[in-house]
mmCIF file of C-alpha atoms in Angstrom:
data_model
loop_
_atom_site.group_PDB
_atom_site.id
_atom_site.type_symbol
_atom_site.label_atom_id
_atom_site.label_comp_id
_atom_site.label_asym_id
_atom_site.label_seq_id
_atom_site.Cartn_x
_atom_site.Cartn_y
_atom_site.Cartn_z
ATOM 1 C CA MET A 1 0.000 0.000 0.000
ATOM 2 C CA ALA A 2 1.423 3.335 -1.073
ATOM 3 C CA LEU A 3 1.281 6.571 0.890
ATOM 4 C CA THR A 4 -0.483 9.092 -1.342
ATOM 5 C CA ARG A 5 -1.969 12.585 -0.899
ATOM 6 C CA LYS A 6 -5.431 11.279 -1.646
ATOM 7 C CA MET A 7 -5.172 8.738 1.152
ATOM 8 C CA LEU A 8 -3.925 11.381 3.587
ATOM 9 C CA LYS A 9 -6.816 13.740 2.630
ATOM 10 C CA GLU A 10 -9.297 10.951 3.222
ATOM 11 C CA LEU A 11 -7.795 10.512 6.692
ATOM 12 C CA GLY A 12 -8.569 14.185 7.357
ATOM 13 C CA ILE A 13 -5.041 15.513 7.605
ATOM 14 C CA GLU A 14 -4.448 19.145 6.817
ATOM 15 C CA GLU A 15 -2.712 20.182 3.622
ATOM 16 C CA GLU A 16 0.323 21.591 5.417
ATOM 17 C CA SER A 17 0.843 18.369 7.392
ATOM 18 C CA ILE A 18 0.338 16.335 4.233
ATOM 19 C CA GLU A 19 3.228 18.231 2.587
ATOM 20 C CA LYS A 20 5.487 17.526 5.578
ATOM 21 C CA ILE A 21 4.522 13.860 5.651
ATOM 22 C CA ILE A 22 5.060 13.480 1.869
ATOM 23 C CA ALA A 23 8.458 15.241 2.117
ATOM 24 C CA ALA A 24 9.555 12.992 4.991
ATOM 25 C CA HIS A 25 8.223 9.953 3.174
ATOM 26 C CA SER A 26 10.118 10.966 -0.006
ATOM 27 C CA GLU A 27 13.362 11.326 1.964
ATOM 28 C CA THR A 28 12.843 7.895 3.485
ATOM 29 C CA VAL A 29 12.082 6.341 0.111
ATOM 30 C CA GLU A 30 15.141 8.010 -1.473
ATOM 31 C CA ALA A 31 17.347 6.762 1.384
ATOM 32 C CA LEU A 32 15.934 3.264 1.006
ATOM 33 C CA LYS A 33 16.564 3.377 -2.748
ATOM 34 C CA LYS A 34 20.141 4.458 -2.053
ATOM 35 C CA TYR A 35 20.566 1.615 0.453
ATOM 36 C CA LYS A 36 19.149 -0.806 -2.089
ATOM 37 C CA VAL A 37 21.642 0.361 -4.747
ATOM 38 C CA ASP A 38 24.475 0.181 -2.186
ATOM 39 C CA SER A 39 23.434 -3.313 -1.125
ATOM 40 C CA GLU A 40 23.387 -4.446 -4.762
ATOM 41 C CA LYS A 41 26.869 -2.957 -5.182
ATOM 42 C CA MET A 42 27.912 -4.683 -1.968
ATOM 43 C CA ALA A 43 26.847 -8.061 -3.327
ATOM 44 C CA SER A 44 28.892 -7.533 -6.478
ATOM 45 C CA LEU A 45 31.848 -6.277 -4.396
ATOM 46 C CA GLU A 46 31.627 -9.349 -2.183
ATOM 47 C CA GLU A 47 31.691 -11.529 -5.287
ATOM 48 C CA GLU A 48 34.744 -9.641 -6.612
ATOM 49 C CA LEU A 49 36.458 -9.946 -3.225
ATOM 50 C CA ARG A 50 35.784 -13.685 -3.082
ATOM 51 C CA SER A 51 37.175 -14.210 -6.599
ATOM 52 C CA ALA A 52 40.213 -12.022 -5.796
ATOM 53 C CA LYS A 53 40.878 -14.098 -2.663
ATOM 54 C CA GLU A 54 40.682 -17.301 -4.697
ATOM 55 C CA GLU A 55 43.091 -15.913 -7.301
ATOM 56 C CA LEU A 56 45.519 -14.789 -4.605
ATOM 57 C CA ALA A 57 45.327 -18.171 -2.920
ATOM 58 C CA LYS A 58 46.024 -19.883 -6.239
ATOM 59 C CA ASP A 59 48.802 -17.398 -7.038
ATOM 60 C CA TYR A 60 50.481 -17.860 -3.650
ATOM 61 C CA LYS A 61 50.145 -21.618 -3.938
ATOM 62 C CA SER A 62 51.822 -21.571 -7.345
ATOM 63 C CA LYS A 63 54.541 -19.197 -6.101
ATOM 64 C CA TYR A 64 55.092 -21.417 -3.058
ATOM 65 C CA ASP A 65 55.339 -24.519 -5.225
ATOM 66 C CA GLU A 66 57.716 -22.712 -7.595
ATOM 67 C CA LEU A 67 59.953 -21.527 -4.736
ATOM 68 C CA GLU A 68 59.896 -24.956 -3.150
ATOM 69 C CA LEU A 69 60.958 -26.523 -6.443
ATOM 70 C CA GLU A 70 63.697 -23.903 -6.902
ATOM 71 C CA PHE A 71 64.975 -24.476 -3.353
ATOM 72 C CA SER A 72 64.951 -28.224 -3.856
ATOM 73 C CA GLY A 73 67.011 -27.788 -7.035
ATOM 74 C CA TYR A 74 69.457 -25.489 -5.246
ATOM 75 C CA LYS A 75 69.781 -27.942 -2.356
ATOM 76 C CA ASN A 76 70.481 -30.811 -4.770
ATOM 77 C CA GLU A 77 73.059 -28.674 -6.594
ATOM 78 C CA VAL A 78 74.884 -27.848 -3.342
ATOM 79 C CA GLU A 79 74.877 -31.496 -2.240
ATOM 80 C CA SER A 80 76.149 -32.532 -5.667
ATOM 81 C CA SER A 81 78.989 -29.998 -5.578
ATOM 82 C CA ARG A 82 79.972 -31.142 -2.065
ATOM 83 C CA LEU A 83 79.983 -34.772 -3.174
ATOM 84 C CA THR A 84 82.063 -33.869 -6.242
ATOM 85 C CA ALA A 85 84.584 -32.023 -4.049
ATOM 86 C CA LYS A 86 84.842 -35.044 -1.716
ATOM 87 C CA LYS A 87 85.341 -37.382 -4.683
ATOM 88 C CA LYS A 88 88.067 -35.135 -6.126
ATOM 89 C CA GLU A 89 89.913 -35.005 -2.802
ATOM 90 C CA ALA A 90 89.697 -38.795 -2.325
ATOM 91 C CA LEU A 91 90.933 -39.339 -5.892
ATOM 92 C CA ARG A 92 93.843 -36.899 -5.386
ATOM 93 C CA LYS A 93 94.848 -38.794 -2.241
ATOM 94 C CA LEU A 94 94.736 -42.151 -4.046
ATOM 95 C CA LEU A 95 96.687 -40.783 -7.037
ATOM 96 C CA ARG A 96 99.439 -39.558 -4.709
ATOM 97 C CA GLU A 97 99.522 -42.943 -2.956
ATOM 98 C CA CYS A 98 99.836 -44.676 -6.348
ATOM 99 C CA GLY A 99 102.877 -42.526 -7.144
ATOM 100 C CA VAL A 100 101.456 -40.237 -9.839
ATOM 101 C CA LEU A 101 103.653 -37.166 -10.315
ATOM 102 C CA GLU A 102 102.408 -34.259 -8.178
ATOM 103 C CA SER A 103 102.372 -31.930 -11.183
ATOM 104 C CA CYS A 104 100.008 -34.317 -13.017
ATOM 105 C CA VAL A 105 97.542 -35.077 -10.195
ATOM 106 C CA ASP A 106 95.171 -32.162 -10.923
ATOM 107 C CA ALA A 107 95.181 -32.878 -14.663
ATOM 108 C CA VAL A 108 94.297 -36.530 -14.044
ATOM 109 C CA VAL A 109 91.479 -35.499 -11.670
ATOM 110 C CA ARG A 110 90.062 -33.081 -14.275
ATOM 111 C CA VAL A 111 89.788 -35.741 -16.984
ATOM 112 C CA THR A 112 88.560 -38.559 -14.730
ATOM 113 C CA ASP A 113 84.838 -39.409 -14.802
ATOM 114 C CA LEU A 114 83.878 -38.718 -11.181
ATOM 115 C CA ASP A 115 80.427 -40.287 -11.624
ATOM 116 C CA SER A 116 82.091 -43.699 -11.872
ATOM 117 C CA ILE A 117 83.679 -43.234 -8.430
ATOM 118 C CA SER A 118 81.676 -44.072 -5.327
ATOM 119 C CA LEU A 119 82.613 -43.177 -1.762
ATOM 120 C CA ASP A 120 82.081 -45.242 1.370
ATOM 121 C CA GLU A 121 80.738 -43.849 4.648
ATOM 122 C CA THR A 122 84.216 -42.670 5.727
ATOM 123 C CA GLY A 123 84.660 -40.563 2.583
ATOM 124 C CA GLU A 124 87.225 -42.880 0.984
ATOM 125 C CA ILE A 125 86.901 -44.469 -2.456
ATOM 126 C CA ALA A 126 84.734 -47.600 -2.065
ATOM 127 C CA ASP A 127 86.516 -49.957 -4.501
ATOM 128 C CA ARG A 128 89.973 -48.655 -3.627
ATOM 129 C CA ASP A 129 92.029 -51.642 -4.855
ATOM 130 C CA LYS A 130 90.294 -51.782 -8.242
ATOM 131 C CA THR A 131 90.626 -48.018 -8.688
ATOM 132 C CA ALA A 132 94.321 -48.154 -7.722
ATOM 133 C CA ALA A 133 94.878 -50.910 -10.305
ATOM 134 C CA ASP A 134 93.059 -48.821 -12.937
ATOM 135 C CA ILE A 135 95.241 -45.814 -12.080
ATOM 136 C CA SER A 136 98.431 -47.890 -12.370
ATOM 137 C CA GLN A 137 97.288 -49.225 -15.735
ATOM 138 C CA ASN A 138 95.705 -46.125 -17.319
ATOM 139 C CA TRP A 139 98.044 -43.452 -15.961
ATOM 140 C CA ALA A 140 101.325 -45.401 -16.004
ATOM 141 C CA ALA A 141 102.982 -42.666 -18.077
ATOM 142 C CA PHE A 142 102.577 -40.285 -15.131
ATOM 143 C CA ILE A 143 104.034 -42.702 -12.573
ATOM 144 C CA PRO A 144 107.839 -42.485 -12.493
ATOM 145 C CA LYS A 145 109.743 -45.778 -12.523
ATOM 146 C CA THR A 146 112.435 -45.818 -9.888
ATOM 147 C CA LYS A 147 115.234 -48.319 -10.305
ATOM 148 C CA THR A 148 118.252 -48.727 -8.069
ATOM 149 C CA VAL A 149 121.491 -49.252 -9.986
ATOM 150 C CA GLY A 150 124.533 -50.631 -8.204
ATOM 151 C CA ALA A 151 128.192 -49.881 -8.925
ATOM 152 C CA ASN A 152 129.806 -51.224 -12.093
ATOM 153 C CA ILE A 153 131.430 -54.414 -10.805
ATOM 154 C CA PRO A 154 134.055 -54.933 -13.544
ATOM 155 C CA ASN A 155 135.398 -51.430 -12.908
ATOM 156 C CA PRO A 156 134.969 -50.773 -9.186
ATOM 157 C CA PRO A 157 135.584 -47.250 -8.000
ATOM 158 C CA ALA A 158 139.099 -46.529 -6.870
ATOM 159 C CA THR A 159 139.548 -46.012 -3.160
ATOM 160 C CA VAL A 160 140.893 -42.656 -2.274
ATOM 161 C CA SER A 161 143.915 -42.998 -0.035
ATOM 162 C CA GLU A 162 144.536 -40.529 2.701
ATOM 163 C CA ARG A 163 147.291 -38.080 2.162
ATOM 164 C CA SER A 164 150.247 -38.280 4.432
ATOM 165 C CA TYR A 165 151.666 -34.938 5.611
ATOM 166 C CA THR A 166 155.312 -34.369 6.472
ATOM 167 C CA ILE A 167 156.596 -31.788 8.935
ATOM 168 C CA ASP A 168 157.758 -29.631 6.028
ATOM 169 C CA ASP A 169 154.226 -29.790 4.522
ATOM 170 C CA ILE A 170 152.743 -28.701 7.820
ATOM 171 C CA LYS A 171 155.181 -25.770 8.152
ATOM 172 C CA ARG A 172 154.143 -24.427 4.743
ATOM 173 C CA MET A 173 150.380 -24.620 5.594
ATOM 174 C CA THR A 174 148.324 -21.726 6.800
ATOM 175 C CA PRO A 175 146.455 -22.094 10.089
ATOM 176 C CA TRP A 176 143.172 -22.490 8.148
ATOM 177 C CA GLU A 177 144.582 -25.356 6.077
ATOM 178 C CA ILE A 178 145.850 -27.032 9.238
ATOM 179 C CA ASN A 179 142.392 -26.744 10.834
ATOM 180 C CA ALA A 180 140.714 -28.093 7.684
ATOM 181 C CA ASN A 181 143.027 -31.135 7.526
ATOM 182 C CA TYR A 182 143.571 -31.646 11.267
ATOM 183 C CA ALA A 183 142.501 -35.323 11.397
ATOM 184 C CA ALA A 184 144.765 -36.330 8.482
ATOM 185 C CA ILE A 185 147.718 -34.331 9.917
ATOM 186 C CA LYS A 186 147.283 -35.995 13.318
ATOM 187 C CA LYS A 187 147.348 -39.486 11.724
ATOM 188 C CA SER A 188 150.438 -38.566 9.709
ATOM 189 C CA LEU A 189 152.300 -37.401 12.810
ATOM 190 C CA ASN A 190 151.313 -40.515 14.769
ATOM 191 C CA ARG A 191 152.676 -42.763 12.000
ATOM 192 C CA ASN A 192 156.016 -40.988 11.806
#
């Protein structure tokens, strides 16, 4: 039921009061219309907010997954580089023990396939004996051959005989020469 002038006149309300009532009623209706428009906007804003929250949640989830994957890759890379460094150090140690020239150790390590080397729990090469045999076979050119050679038996070295000094020899010597040859001079004097 609408509030109209006709209805107010039928109720016996004066014209001046009717104007005031209609004005107040118009203000109320306008305010209600404004609230209705605002509430409709609010519903659409709530829908936008809900969709924005969902997008942010999805976006953060994807960023989190991406960062987690990146961190996992970085962690694997660091562990791999540490393992490679341990393998290189163990191989250097074994190369030195096998007698490879020190100047060639780093070059041999650079060209060796480190993936084929496995370490035990102590950080040493797991199949040490097999690897040492491979080193001796494959890198023999870098392992010096040491051979002990004795004296030539048919021509043995001549023995150096001690010099015998006479009193005249000693008189001609300087004090420094006497000090340098003191043991030989003493033996010469004891013999004479």
